[in-house]
């Protein structure tokens, strides 16, 4: 065999010599970390400069006493905001909401007392439905109310334009 075709003797596992050197990989990672920190610092400095620029040029109203920081909201100011408001403590607020729902689901009460509409506990409502069943089909000779007739009846009940006022004559 010639010298060119001879395989080198191997004395154990070796790695491919064409791979990247570990120093290049570590150098790239360090460069990436330095670049990330530089970008973070640049953005923070740019934000602070823009914020101070805007605050310096904000129109001042002489009738309003300056507040220390308009971004902080005190509990007294929360009620001035329109509904819905942001939650201040969602865990306690959701617990209170769930407690109110549970109390309503398991108690009796009036929805509209003059109209005779009440609510009952959900367990009792399920028992009544199981006993009586649901009326899913109309009885013979009955037609389901149409939306147009229902709306017309509601409008006639509410319309007071042609009715006489209490203790007076009709408008003409």
Short mmCIF file of C-alpha atoms in Angstrom, two decimals:
data_model
loop_
_atom_site.label_atom_id
_atom_site.label_comp_id
_atom_site.label_asym_id
_atom_site.label_seq_id
_atom_site.Cartn_x
_atom_site.Cartn_y
_atom_site.Cartn_z
CA UNK A 1 0.00 0.00 0.00
CA UNK A 2 1.10 3.47 -0.72
CA UNK A 3 1.57 6.17 1.85
CA UNK A 4 -1.52 8.19 0.69
CA UNK A 5 -3.99 5.34 1.22
CA UNK A 6 -2.85 4.38 4.67
CA UNK A 7 -5.31 5.11 7.53
CA UNK A 8 -3.89 6.90 10.55
CA UNK A 9 -3.71 4.84 13.68
CA UNK A 10 -6.50 5.61 16.12
CA UNK A 11 -5.86 5.51 19.84
CA UNK A 12 -9.44 6.17 21.04
CA UNK A 13 -12.47 8.25 20.09
CA UNK A 14 -11.74 11.49 18.33
CA UNK A 15 -13.89 14.39 17.13
CA UNK A 16 -14.27 15.85 13.71
CA UNK A 17 -11.61 18.44 13.17
CA UNK A 18 -13.81 20.61 10.92
CA UNK A 19 -16.22 21.54 13.80
CA UNK A 20 -16.27 24.98 15.36
CA UNK A 21 -13.82 25.61 18.08
CA UNK A 22 -15.51 26.04 21.51
CA UNK A 23 -13.89 29.46 21.93
CA UNK A 24 -15.85 30.72 18.89
CA UNK A 25 -19.14 29.47 20.37
CA UNK A 26 -18.44 30.99 23.79
CA UNK A 27 -17.36 34.25 22.18
CA UNK A 28 -20.62 34.40 20.19
CA UNK A 29 -22.71 33.82 23.33
CA UNK A 30 -20.84 36.52 25.24
CA UNK A 31 -21.25 38.93 22.31
CA UNK A 32 -24.98 38.18 22.18
CA UNK A 33 -25.34 38.86 25.92
CA UNK A 34 -23.43 42.16 25.64
CA UNK A 35 -25.57 43.23 22.66
CA UNK A 36 -28.78 42.37 24.55
CA UNK A 37 -27.71 44.43 27.57
CA UNK A 38 -26.75 47.33 25.28
CA UNK A 39 -30.17 47.28 23.58
CA UNK A 40 -31.97 47.18 26.95
CA UNK A 41 -29.96 50.15 28.21
CA UNK A 42 -30.55 52.07 24.98
CA UNK A 43 -34.32 51.52 25.12
CA UNK A 44 -34.48 52.50 28.81
CA UNK A 45 -32.48 55.68 28.25
CA UNK A 46 -34.58 56.58 25.18
CA UNK A 47 -37.81 56.02 27.14
CA UNK A 48 -36.63 58.18 30.07
CA UNK A 49 -35.58 60.97 27.70
CA UNK A 50 -38.92 60.87 25.85
CA UNK A 51 -40.85 60.80 29.14
CA UNK A 52 -39.00 63.81 30.54
CA UNK A 53 -39.46 65.65 27.21
CA UNK A 54 -43.24 65.07 27.32
CA UNK A 55 -43.55 66.00 31.00
CA UNK A 56 -41.62 69.24 30.43
CA UNK A 57 -43.92 70.29 27.57
CA UNK A 58 -47.20 69.24 29.16
CA UNK A 59 -49.59 72.21 29.34
CA UNK A 60 -50.05 73.40 32.91
CA UNK A 61 -53.50 74.43 34.12
CA UNK A 62 -53.18 77.09 36.83
CA UNK A 63 -56.55 76.11 38.29
CA UNK A 64 -55.46 72.56 39.09
CA UNK A 65 -53.06 71.78 41.90
CA UNK A 66 -50.22 69.64 40.58
CA UNK A 67 -50.22 66.04 41.71
CA UNK A 68 -47.05 64.17 42.55
CA UNK A 69 -47.59 61.41 40.01
CA UNK A 70 -50.63 61.20 37.77
CA UNK A 71 -49.98 57.54 36.97
CA UNK A 72 -50.64 56.37 40.53
CA UNK A 73 -54.31 56.09 41.47
CA UNK A 74 -55.41 56.32 45.08
CA UNK A 75 -58.36 54.31 46.41
CA UNK A 76 -60.30 57.58 46.77
CA UNK A 77 -59.96 58.24 43.03
CA UNK A 78 -61.11 54.77 41.95
CA UNK A 79 -64.80 55.63 42.35
CA UNK A 80 -64.38 58.55 39.93
CA UNK A 81 -63.69 56.17 37.03
CA UNK A 82 -66.56 54.87 34.92
CA UNK A 83 -67.68 51.26 35.11
CA UNK A 84 -66.29 48.68 34.50
CA UNK A 85 -63.28 49.38 36.66
CA UNK A 86 -60.07 47.45 36.84
CA UNK A 87 -59.91 44.90 39.60
CA UNK A 88 -57.70 45.79 42.52
CA UNK A 89 -57.72 42.36 44.16
CA UNK A 90 -59.23 39.81 41.81
CA UNK A 91 -59.06 36.89 44.26
CA UNK A 92 -61.14 38.57 46.93
CA UNK A 93 -63.50 40.13 44.38
CA UNK A 94 -64.17 36.84 42.60
CA UNK A 95 -64.75 35.10 45.94
CA UNK A 96 -67.33 37.73 46.90
CA UNK A 97 -69.00 37.43 43.47
CA UNK A 98 -69.16 33.63 43.71
CA UNK A 99 -70.58 33.84 47.24
CA UNK A 100 -73.36 36.15 46.02
CA UNK A 101 -74.12 33.76 43.14
CA UNK A 102 -74.27 30.76 45.48
CA UNK A 103 -76.58 32.59 47.88
CA UNK A 104 -78.93 33.50 45.03
CA UNK A 105 -78.91 29.96 43.61
CA UNK A 106 -79.89 28.46 46.96
CA UNK A 107 -82.45 30.97 48.28
CA UNK A 108 -85.89 32.40 47.60
CA UNK A 109 -86.56 36.00 46.61
CA UNK A 110 -88.39 38.41 44.35
CA UNK A 111 -87.19 39.42 40.91
CA UNK A 112 -90.25 41.64 40.29
CA UNK A 113 -92.76 41.51 43.16
CA UNK A 114 -95.57 43.55 41.50
CA UNK A 115 -95.46 41.25 38.47
CA UNK A 116 -95.25 38.17 40.69
CA UNK A 117 -91.86 37.00 39.40
CA UNK A 118 -89.72 35.24 41.98
CA UNK A 119 -86.62 33.08 42.02
CA UNK A 120 -86.34 29.78 43.83
CA UNK A 121 -83.42 27.51 44.77
CA UNK A 122 -82.04 25.64 41.81
CA UNK A 123 -82.53 22.24 43.45
CA UNK A 124 -86.24 22.97 43.95
CA UNK A 125 -86.55 24.21 40.35
CA UNK A 126 -85.02 20.97 39.06
CA UNK A 127 -87.45 18.94 41.20
CA UNK A 128 -90.42 20.89 39.83
CA UNK A 129 -89.27 20.43 36.24
CA UNK A 130 -88.76 16.71 36.84
CA UNK A 131 -92.29 16.42 38.27
CA UNK A 132 -94.13 18.62 35.77
CA UNK A 133 -91.91 18.33 32.71
CA UNK A 134 -91.22 21.06 30.19
CA UNK A 135 -93.87 22.30 27.79
CA UNK A 136 -91.94 21.87 24.57
CA UNK A 137 -94.85 21.50 22.15
CA UNK A 138 -97.81 23.87 21.92
CA UNK A 139 -101.23 22.53 22.87
CA UNK A 140 -103.70 21.76 20.13
CA UNK A 141 -105.23 24.91 18.67
CA UNK A 142 -102.52 27.23 20.06
CA UNK A 143 -99.97 29.03 17.97
CA UNK A 144 -96.66 30.21 19.35
CA UNK A 145 -96.61 34.00 19.71
CA UNK A 146 -94.91 35.78 16.87
CA UNK A 147 -92.20 38.30 17.56
CA UNK A 148 -94.08 41.03 15.70
CA UNK A 149 -97.27 40.57 17.73
CA UNK A 150 -95.30 40.49 20.99
CA UNK A 151 -93.54 43.74 20.11
CA UNK A 152 -96.79 45.41 19.03
CA UNK A 153 -98.47 44.43 22.30
CA UNK A 154 -95.54 45.80 24.31
CA UNK A 155 -95.62 49.07 22.36
CA UNK A 156 -99.38 49.45 22.93
CA UNK A 157 -98.92 48.96 26.68
CA UNK A 158 -96.18 51.59 26.88
CA UNK A 159 -97.64 54.12 24.40
CA UNK A 160 -99.24 56.99 26.32
CA UNK A 161 -99.61 59.49 23.46
CA UNK A 162 -103.40 59.06 23.01
CA UNK A 163 -104.32 58.38 26.63
CA UNK A 164 -105.78 61.01 28.93
CA UNK A 165 -103.52 62.32 31.64
CA UNK A 166 -104.50 61.68 35.23
CA UNK A 167 -107.09 64.27 36.17
CA UNK A 168 -107.09 66.09 32.84
CA UNK A 169 -108.38 66.13 29.29
CA UNK A 170 -106.90 64.26 26.33
CA UNK A 171 -104.23 66.05 24.32
CA UNK A 172 -105.33 67.29 20.93
#
